[in-house]
PDB file of C-alpha atoms in Angstrom:
ATOM      1  CA  UNK A   1      -6.592  -1.075  19.399  1.00  0.00           C
ATOM      2  CA  UNK A   2      -9.352   0.968  21.096  1.00  0.00           C
ATOM      3  CA  UNK A   3      -8.385   4.458  22.133  1.00  0.00           C
ATOM      4  CA  UNK A   4      -8.882   5.449  25.769  1.00  0.00           C
ATOM      5  CA  UNK A   5     -11.115   8.549  25.693  1.00  0.00           C
ATOM      6  CA  UNK A   6      -9.461   9.855  28.869  1.00  0.00           C
ATOM      7  CA  UNK A   7      -5.971   9.677  27.398  1.00  0.00           C
ATOM      8  CA  UNK A   8      -6.776  11.187  24.006  1.00  0.00           C
ATOM      9  CA  UNK A   9      -5.876   9.782  20.598  1.00  0.00           C
ATOM     10  CA  UNK A  10      -2.793   7.615  20.206  1.00  0.00           C
ATOM     11  CA  UNK A  11       0.250   9.083  18.421  1.00  0.00           C
ATOM     12  CA  UNK A  12      -0.521   6.871  15.417  1.00  0.00           C
ATOM     13  CA  UNK A  13      -4.140   8.011  15.250  1.00  0.00           C
ATOM     14  CA  UNK A  14      -3.135  11.668  15.501  1.00  0.00           C
ATOM     15  CA  UNK A  15      -0.541  11.315  12.750  1.00  0.00           C
ATOM     16  CA  UNK A  16      -3.050   9.477  10.541  1.00  0.00           C
ATOM     17  CA  UNK A  17      -5.586  12.282  10.922  1.00  0.00           C
ATOM     18  CA  UNK A  18      -3.073  14.928   9.909  1.00  0.00           C
ATOM     19  CA  UNK A  19      -1.804  12.992   6.898  1.00  0.00           C
ATOM     20  CA  UNK A  20      -5.273  12.072   5.646  1.00  0.00           C
ATOM     21  CA  UNK A  21      -6.356  15.714   5.938  1.00  0.00           C
ATOM     22  CA  UNK A  22      -3.340  16.798   3.876  1.00  0.00           C
ATOM     23  CA  UNK A  23      -4.193  14.267   1.173  1.00  0.00           C
ATOM     24  CA  UNK A  24      -7.817  15.382   1.035  1.00  0.00           C
ATOM     25  CA  UNK A  25      -6.638  18.923   0.316  1.00  0.00           C
ATOM     26  CA  UNK A  26      -4.796  17.857  -2.857  1.00  0.00           C
ATOM     27  CA  UNK A  27      -6.167  19.011  -6.198  1.00  0.00           C
ATOM     28  CA  UNK A  28      -7.145  16.254  -8.683  1.00  0.00           C
ATOM     29  CA  UNK A  29      -4.532  17.460 -11.159  1.00  0.00           C
ATOM     30  CA  UNK A  30      -1.795  17.165  -8.543  1.00  0.00           C
ATOM     31  CA  UNK A  31      -2.871  13.601  -7.714  1.00  0.00           C
ATOM     32  CA  UNK A  32      -2.772  12.573 -11.392  1.00  0.00           C
ATOM     33  CA  UNK A  33       0.618  14.166 -11.992  1.00  0.00           C
ATOM     34  CA  UNK A  34       2.047  12.522  -8.887  1.00  0.00           C
ATOM     35  CA  UNK A  35       0.773   9.132 -10.074  1.00  0.00           C
ATOM     36  CA  UNK A  36       2.590   9.475 -13.398  1.00  0.00           C
ATOM     37  CA  UNK A  37       5.858  10.426 -11.718  1.00  0.00           C
ATOM     38  CA  UNK A  38       5.450   7.728  -9.081  1.00  0.00           C
ATOM     39  CA  UNK A  39       5.155   5.084 -11.813  1.00  0.00           C
ATOM     40  CA  UNK A  40       8.319   6.360 -13.480  1.00  0.00           C
ATOM     41  CA  UNK A  41      10.306   6.301 -10.248  1.00  0.00           C
ATOM     42  CA  UNK A  42       9.001   2.942  -9.057  1.00  0.00           C
ATOM     43  CA  UNK A  43       9.779   1.211 -12.360  1.00  0.00           C
ATOM     44  CA  UNK A  44      13.436   2.096 -11.865  1.00  0.00           C
ATOM     45  CA  UNK A  45      13.554  -0.061  -8.738  1.00  0.00           C
ATOM     46  CA  UNK A  46      15.514  -3.298  -9.298  1.00  0.00           C
ATOM     47  CA  UNK A  47      12.936  -5.038  -7.103  1.00  0.00           C
ATOM     48  CA  UNK A  48      10.324  -4.310  -9.763  1.00  0.00           C
ATOM     49  CA  UNK A  49      12.570  -4.593 -12.806  1.00  0.00           C
ATOM     50  CA  UNK A  50      13.493  -8.200 -12.007  1.00  0.00           C
ATOM     51  CA  UNK A  51      10.186  -9.322 -10.452  1.00  0.00           C
ATOM     52  CA  UNK A  52       8.082 -12.034 -12.038  1.00  0.00           C
ATOM     53  CA  UNK A  53       5.113 -11.426  -9.739  1.00  0.00           C
ATOM     54  CA  UNK A  54       4.215  -8.205  -7.926  1.00  0.00           C
ATOM     55  CA  UNK A  55       1.448  -7.872  -5.355  1.00  0.00           C
ATOM     56  CA  UNK A  56       0.118  -4.330  -5.706  1.00  0.00           C
ATOM     57  CA  UNK A  57      -3.123  -2.425  -5.113  1.00  0.00           C
ATOM     58  CA  UNK A  58      -5.448  -0.005  -6.879  1.00  0.00           C
ATOM     59  CA  UNK A  59      -5.231   3.497  -5.443  1.00  0.00           C
ATOM     60  CA  UNK A  60      -8.462   5.256  -4.532  1.00  0.00           C
ATOM     61  CA  UNK A  61      -9.330   8.872  -3.798  1.00  0.00           C
ATOM     62  CA  UNK A  62      -6.255  10.995  -3.191  1.00  0.00           C
ATOM     63  CA  UNK A  63      -3.884   8.099  -2.506  1.00  0.00           C
ATOM     64  CA  UNK A  64      -0.683   8.269  -4.579  1.00  0.00           C
ATOM     65  CA  UNK A  65      -1.862   6.934  -7.933  1.00  0.00           C
ATOM     66  CA  UNK A  66      -0.977   3.374  -8.926  1.00  0.00           C
ATOM     67  CA  UNK A  67      -2.957   2.910 -12.155  1.00  0.00           C
ATOM     68  CA  UNK A  68      -0.092   3.995 -14.451  1.00  0.00           C
ATOM     69  CA  UNK A  69       2.273   1.722 -12.545  1.00  0.00           C
ATOM     70  CA  UNK A  70      -0.030  -1.309 -12.763  1.00  0.00           C
ATOM     71  CA  UNK A  71      -0.374  -0.965 -16.525  1.00  0.00           C
ATOM     72  CA  UNK A  72       3.368  -0.404 -16.978  1.00  0.00           C
ATOM     73  CA  UNK A  73       4.145  -3.562 -15.011  1.00  0.00           C
ATOM     74  CA  UNK A  74       1.793  -5.573 -17.219  1.00  0.00           C
ATOM     75  CA  UNK A  75       3.412  -4.168 -20.356  1.00  0.00           C
ATOM     76  CA  UNK A  76       6.757  -5.388 -19.002  1.00  0.00           C
ATOM     77  CA  UNK A  77       5.367  -8.905 -18.635  1.00  0.00           C
ATOM     78  CA  UNK A  78       5.036  -8.826 -14.845  1.00  0.00           C
ATOM     79  CA  UNK A  79       2.217 -10.833 -13.263  1.00  0.00           C
ATOM     80  CA  UNK A  80       0.332  -8.378 -11.049  1.00  0.00           C
ATOM     81  CA  UNK A  81      -1.820  -9.529  -8.129  1.00  0.00           C
ATOM     82  CA  UNK A  82      -4.408  -7.177  -6.646  1.00  0.00           C
ATOM     83  CA  UNK A  83      -6.236  -7.456  -3.323  1.00  0.00           C
ATOM     84  CA  UNK A  84      -9.872  -8.272  -2.704  1.00  0.00           C
ATOM     85  CA  UNK A  85     -11.093  -7.102   0.706  1.00  0.00           C
ATOM     86  CA  UNK A  86     -12.788  -9.844   2.730  1.00  0.00           C
ATOM     87  CA  UNK A  87     -15.496  -9.242   5.369  1.00  0.00           C
ATOM     88  CA  UNK A  88     -12.985  -9.742   8.211  1.00  0.00           C
ATOM     89  CA  UNK A  89     -10.564  -7.170   6.653  1.00  0.00           C
ATOM     90  CA  UNK A  90      -8.190  -9.886   5.447  1.00  0.00           C
ATOM     91  CA  UNK A  91      -7.180  -9.856   1.778  1.00  0.00           C
ATOM     92  CA  UNK A  92      -7.761 -12.366  -0.989  1.00  0.00           C
ATOM     93  CA  UNK A  93      -5.935 -11.873  -4.317  1.00  0.00           C
ATOM     94  CA  UNK A  94      -6.671 -12.039  -8.036  1.00  0.00           C
ATOM     95  CA  UNK A  95      -4.666 -11.299 -11.170  1.00  0.00           C
ATOM     96  CA  UNK A  96      -4.846  -7.888 -12.809  1.00  0.00           C
ATOM     97  CA  UNK A  97      -5.811  -8.222 -16.487  1.00  0.00           C
ATOM     98  CA  UNK A  98      -6.058  -4.533 -17.360  1.00  0.00           C
ATOM     99  CA  UNK A  99      -8.439  -1.684 -16.503  1.00  0.00           C
ATOM    100  CA  UNK A 100     -11.479  -3.550 -17.834  1.00  0.00           C
ATOM    101  CA  UNK A 101     -10.873  -6.315 -15.280  1.00  0.00           C
ATOM    102  CA  UNK A 102     -11.562  -3.977 -12.352  1.00  0.00           C
ATOM    103  CA  UNK A 103     -14.959  -3.629 -10.708  1.00  0.00           C
ATOM    104  CA  UNK A 104     -16.059  -1.014  -8.185  1.00  0.00           C
ATOM    105  CA  UNK A 105     -17.092  -2.701  -4.946  1.00  0.00           C
ATOM    106  CA  UNK A 106     -18.868  -1.102  -1.990  1.00  0.00           C
ATOM    107  CA  UNK A 107     -17.798  -2.451   1.404  1.00  0.00           C
ATOM    108  CA  UNK A 108     -19.948  -1.525   4.438  1.00  0.00           C
ATOM    109  CA  UNK A 109     -18.295   1.250   6.420  1.00  0.00           C
ATOM    110  CA  UNK A 110     -15.455   1.623   3.901  1.00  0.00           C
ATOM    111  CA  UNK A 111     -14.847   3.664   0.779  1.00  0.00           C
ATOM    112  CA  UNK A 112     -15.651   2.110  -2.577  1.00  0.00           C
ATOM    113  CA  UNK A 113     -12.720   0.065  -3.840  1.00  0.00           C
ATOM    114  CA  UNK A 114     -11.663  -1.061  -7.292  1.00  0.00           C
ATOM    115  CA  UNK A 115     -11.029  -4.794  -7.152  1.00  0.00           C
ATOM    116  CA  UNK A 116     -10.081  -7.421  -9.746  1.00  0.00           C
ATOM    117  CA  UNK A 117     -13.070  -9.370 -11.035  1.00  0.00           C
ATOM    118  CA  UNK A 118     -11.148 -12.537 -11.963  1.00  0.00           C
ATOM    119  CA  UNK A 119     -10.858 -15.853 -10.110  1.00  0.00           C
ATOM    120  CA  UNK A 120      -9.847 -15.594  -6.463  1.00  0.00           C
ATOM    121  CA  UNK A 121      -6.461 -17.109  -5.708  1.00  0.00           C
ATOM    122  CA  UNK A 122      -6.708 -17.212  -1.905  1.00  0.00           C
ATOM    123  CA  UNK A 123      -5.056 -15.131   0.825  1.00  0.00           C
ATOM    124  CA  UNK A 124      -1.836 -17.164   0.574  1.00  0.00           C
ATOM    125  CA  UNK A 125      -1.269 -16.153  -3.067  1.00  0.00           C
ATOM    126  CA  UNK A 126       0.689 -13.135  -1.852  1.00  0.00           C
ATOM    127  CA  UNK A 127       3.416 -15.433  -0.514  1.00  0.00           C
ATOM    128  CA  UNK A 128       4.465 -16.128  -4.110  1.00  0.00           C
ATOM    129  CA  UNK A 129       5.150 -12.476  -4.926  1.00  0.00           C
ATOM    130  CA  UNK A 130       8.701 -11.276  -5.524  1.00  0.00           C
ATOM    131  CA  UNK A 131       7.771  -7.732  -4.494  1.00  0.00           C
ATOM    132  CA  UNK A 132       4.852  -6.409  -2.454  1.00  0.00           C
ATOM    133  CA  UNK A 133       3.795  -2.790  -2.991  1.00  0.00           C
ATOM    134  CA  UNK A 134       2.216  -1.449   0.181  1.00  0.00           C
ATOM    135  CA  UNK A 135      -0.153   1.453   0.676  1.00  0.00           C
ATOM    136  CA  UNK A 136       0.593   3.725   3.580  1.00  0.00           C
ATOM    137  CA  UNK A 137       0.451   7.216   4.978  1.00  0.00           C
ATOM    138  CA  UNK A 138       4.069   7.720   5.988  1.00  0.00           C
ATOM    139  CA  UNK A 139       7.442   6.060   6.415  1.00  0.00           C
ATOM    140  CA  UNK A 140      10.446   7.100   8.474  1.00  0.00           C
ATOM    141  CA  UNK A 141      14.203   6.782   8.075  1.00  0.00           C
ATOM    142  CA  UNK A 142      14.185   3.314   9.614  1.00  0.00           C
ATOM    143  CA  UNK A 143      11.689   2.051   7.062  1.00  0.00           C
ATOM    144  CA  UNK A 144       8.854   1.889   9.583  1.00  0.00           C
ATOM    145  CA  UNK A 145       5.548   2.378   7.748  1.00  0.00           C
ATOM    146  CA  UNK A 146       2.356   3.983   9.021  1.00  0.00           C
ATOM    147  CA  UNK A 147      -0.732   2.376   7.513  1.00  0.00           C
ATOM    148  CA  UNK A 148      -4.351   3.465   7.660  1.00  0.00           C
ATOM    149  CA  UNK A 149      -5.041   1.299  10.703  1.00  0.00           C
ATOM    150  CA  UNK A 150      -7.443  -1.218   9.170  1.00  0.00           C
ATOM    151  CA  UNK A 151      -5.095  -4.128   9.817  1.00  0.00           C
ATOM    152  CA  UNK A 152      -5.374  -5.728   6.362  1.00  0.00           C
ATOM    153  CA  UNK A 153      -1.706  -5.342   5.522  1.00  0.00           C
ATOM    154  CA  UNK A 154      -0.617  -6.292   9.033  1.00  0.00           C
ATOM    155  CA  UNK A 155      -2.212  -9.667   8.225  1.00  0.00           C
ATOM    156  CA  UNK A 156      -0.450  -9.799   4.878  1.00  0.00           C
ATOM    157  CA  UNK A 157       2.930  -9.133   6.485  1.00  0.00           C
ATOM    158  CA  UNK A 158       2.269 -11.692   9.223  1.00  0.00           C
ATOM    159  CA  UNK A 159       1.273 -14.244   6.544  1.00  0.00           C
ATOM    160  CA  UNK A 160       4.501 -13.613   4.643  1.00  0.00           C
ATOM    161  CA  UNK A 161       6.551 -14.075   7.809  1.00  0.00           C
ATOM    162  CA  UNK A 162       4.715 -17.281   8.762  1.00  0.00           C
ATOM    163  CA  UNK A 163       5.357 -18.729   5.306  1.00  0.00           C
ATOM    164  CA  UNK A 164       9.033 -17.793   5.371  1.00  0.00           C
ATOM    165  CA  UNK A 165       8.463 -15.627   2.307  1.00  0.00           C
ATOM    166  CA  UNK A 166      10.804 -12.660   1.914  1.00  0.00           C
ATOM    167  CA  UNK A 167       9.566 -10.467  -0.912  1.00  0.00           C
ATOM    168  CA  UNK A 168      10.862  -6.933  -1.227  1.00  0.00           C
ATOM    169  CA  UNK A 169       8.497  -4.558   0.597  1.00  0.00           C
ATOM    170  CA  UNK A 170       8.052  -1.155  -1.027  1.00  0.00           C
ATOM    171  CA  UNK A 171       5.686   1.592   0.144  1.00  0.00           C
ATOM    172  CA  UNK A 172       4.294   4.199  -2.282  1.00  0.00           C
ATOM    173  CA  UNK A 173       3.911   7.725  -0.892  1.00  0.00           C
ATOM    174  CA  UNK A 174       3.981  11.440  -1.623  1.00  0.00           C
ATOM    175  CA  UNK A 175       7.272  13.241  -1.088  1.00  0.00           C
ATOM    176  CA  UNK A 176       6.301  14.945   2.176  1.00  0.00           C
ATOM    177  CA  UNK A 177       5.136  11.668   3.719  1.00  0.00           C
ATOM    178  CA  UNK A 178       8.726  10.554   4.340  1.00  0.00           C
ATOM    179  CA  UNK A 179       8.980  11.767   7.925  1.00  0.00           C
ATOM    180  CA  UNK A 180      11.434  11.852  10.799  1.00  0.00           C
ATOM    181  CA  UNK A 181       9.685   9.257  12.951  1.00  0.00           C
ATOM    182  CA  UNK A 182       6.649   6.979  12.773  1.00  0.00           C
ATOM    183  CA  UNK A 183       5.165   5.597  16.016  1.00  0.00           C
ATOM    184  CA  UNK A 184       5.648   1.841  15.988  1.00  0.00           C
ATOM    185  CA  UNK A 185       4.199  -1.204  17.698  1.00  0.00           C
ATOM    186  CA  UNK A 186       5.747  -4.666  18.207  1.00  0.00           C
ATOM    187  CA  UNK A 187       3.919  -6.181  15.213  1.00  0.00           C
ATOM    188  CA  UNK A 188       5.109  -3.517  12.741  1.00  0.00           C
ATOM    189  CA  UNK A 189       7.466  -4.587   9.931  1.00  0.00           C
ATOM    190  CA  UNK A 190       9.967  -2.254   8.217  1.00  0.00           C
ATOM    191  CA  UNK A 191       9.978  -1.882   4.447  1.00  0.00           C
ATOM    192  CA  UNK A 192      13.059  -1.979   2.239  1.00  0.00           C
ATOM    193  CA  UNK A 193      12.268   1.082   0.132  1.00  0.00           C
ATOM    194  CA  UNK A 194       9.878   3.944  -0.512  1.00  0.00           C
ATOM    195  CA  UNK A 195       8.992   5.323  -3.937  1.00  0.00           C
ATOM    196  CA  UNK A 196       7.700   8.882  -4.204  1.00  0.00           C
ATOM    197  CA  UNK A 197       7.088  11.138  -7.228  1.00  0.00           C
ATOM    198  CA  UNK A 198      10.557  12.657  -6.848  1.00  0.00           C
ATOM    199  CA  UNK A 199      12.611   9.537  -6.248  1.00  0.00           C
ATOM    200  CA  UNK A 200      13.368   6.339  -4.379  1.00  0.00           C
ATOM    201  CA  UNK A 201      14.874   5.916  -0.956  1.00  0.00           C
ATOM    202  CA  UNK A 202      16.222   2.672   0.472  1.00  0.00           C
ATOM    203  CA  UNK A 203      16.463   1.626   4.086  1.00  0.00           C
ATOM    204  CA  UNK A 204      19.180  -0.472   5.671  1.00  0.00           C
TER     205      UNK A 204
END
């Protein structure tokens, strides 16, 4: 959606700016510590404990860290799928085979991402996941998630709905990113749970 310069930024855009600024102010040590605690909390989720396949992602920058969680899932015998960003912002998927299987990829106009180097499984591979871990910037008490605005995960959620797939949707955030209200649009999908470094919260 293009913002109207005469009306100012949308509520979503304004909230994104504030949350991204707060993340950029985090010290590296705080990011690493949060990632360790986030892994511990997320692994307690039944949706992960009983999953055979989890679609996840590799955190970058000051996002809540996922590397500890990815490796823990593999140790528990879970098949982990990671996204590969396509030129149109859609996502392909490949299996995570450990840290050595990741390659840093530069996408024009985007930050450098760590992506799996193995065989591509196609965008529909996500429909076979039992749980999908979603990046985000915030979630509210209804389970409505605020993403970064690139649209990649909107496509993933639409693909799941079109296929009739109903994996558990879990967003990974910092504690203060669970907020009172997230601006929503008709295409937005609620998540079932949020995992933060201090605990897990479920939504009805």
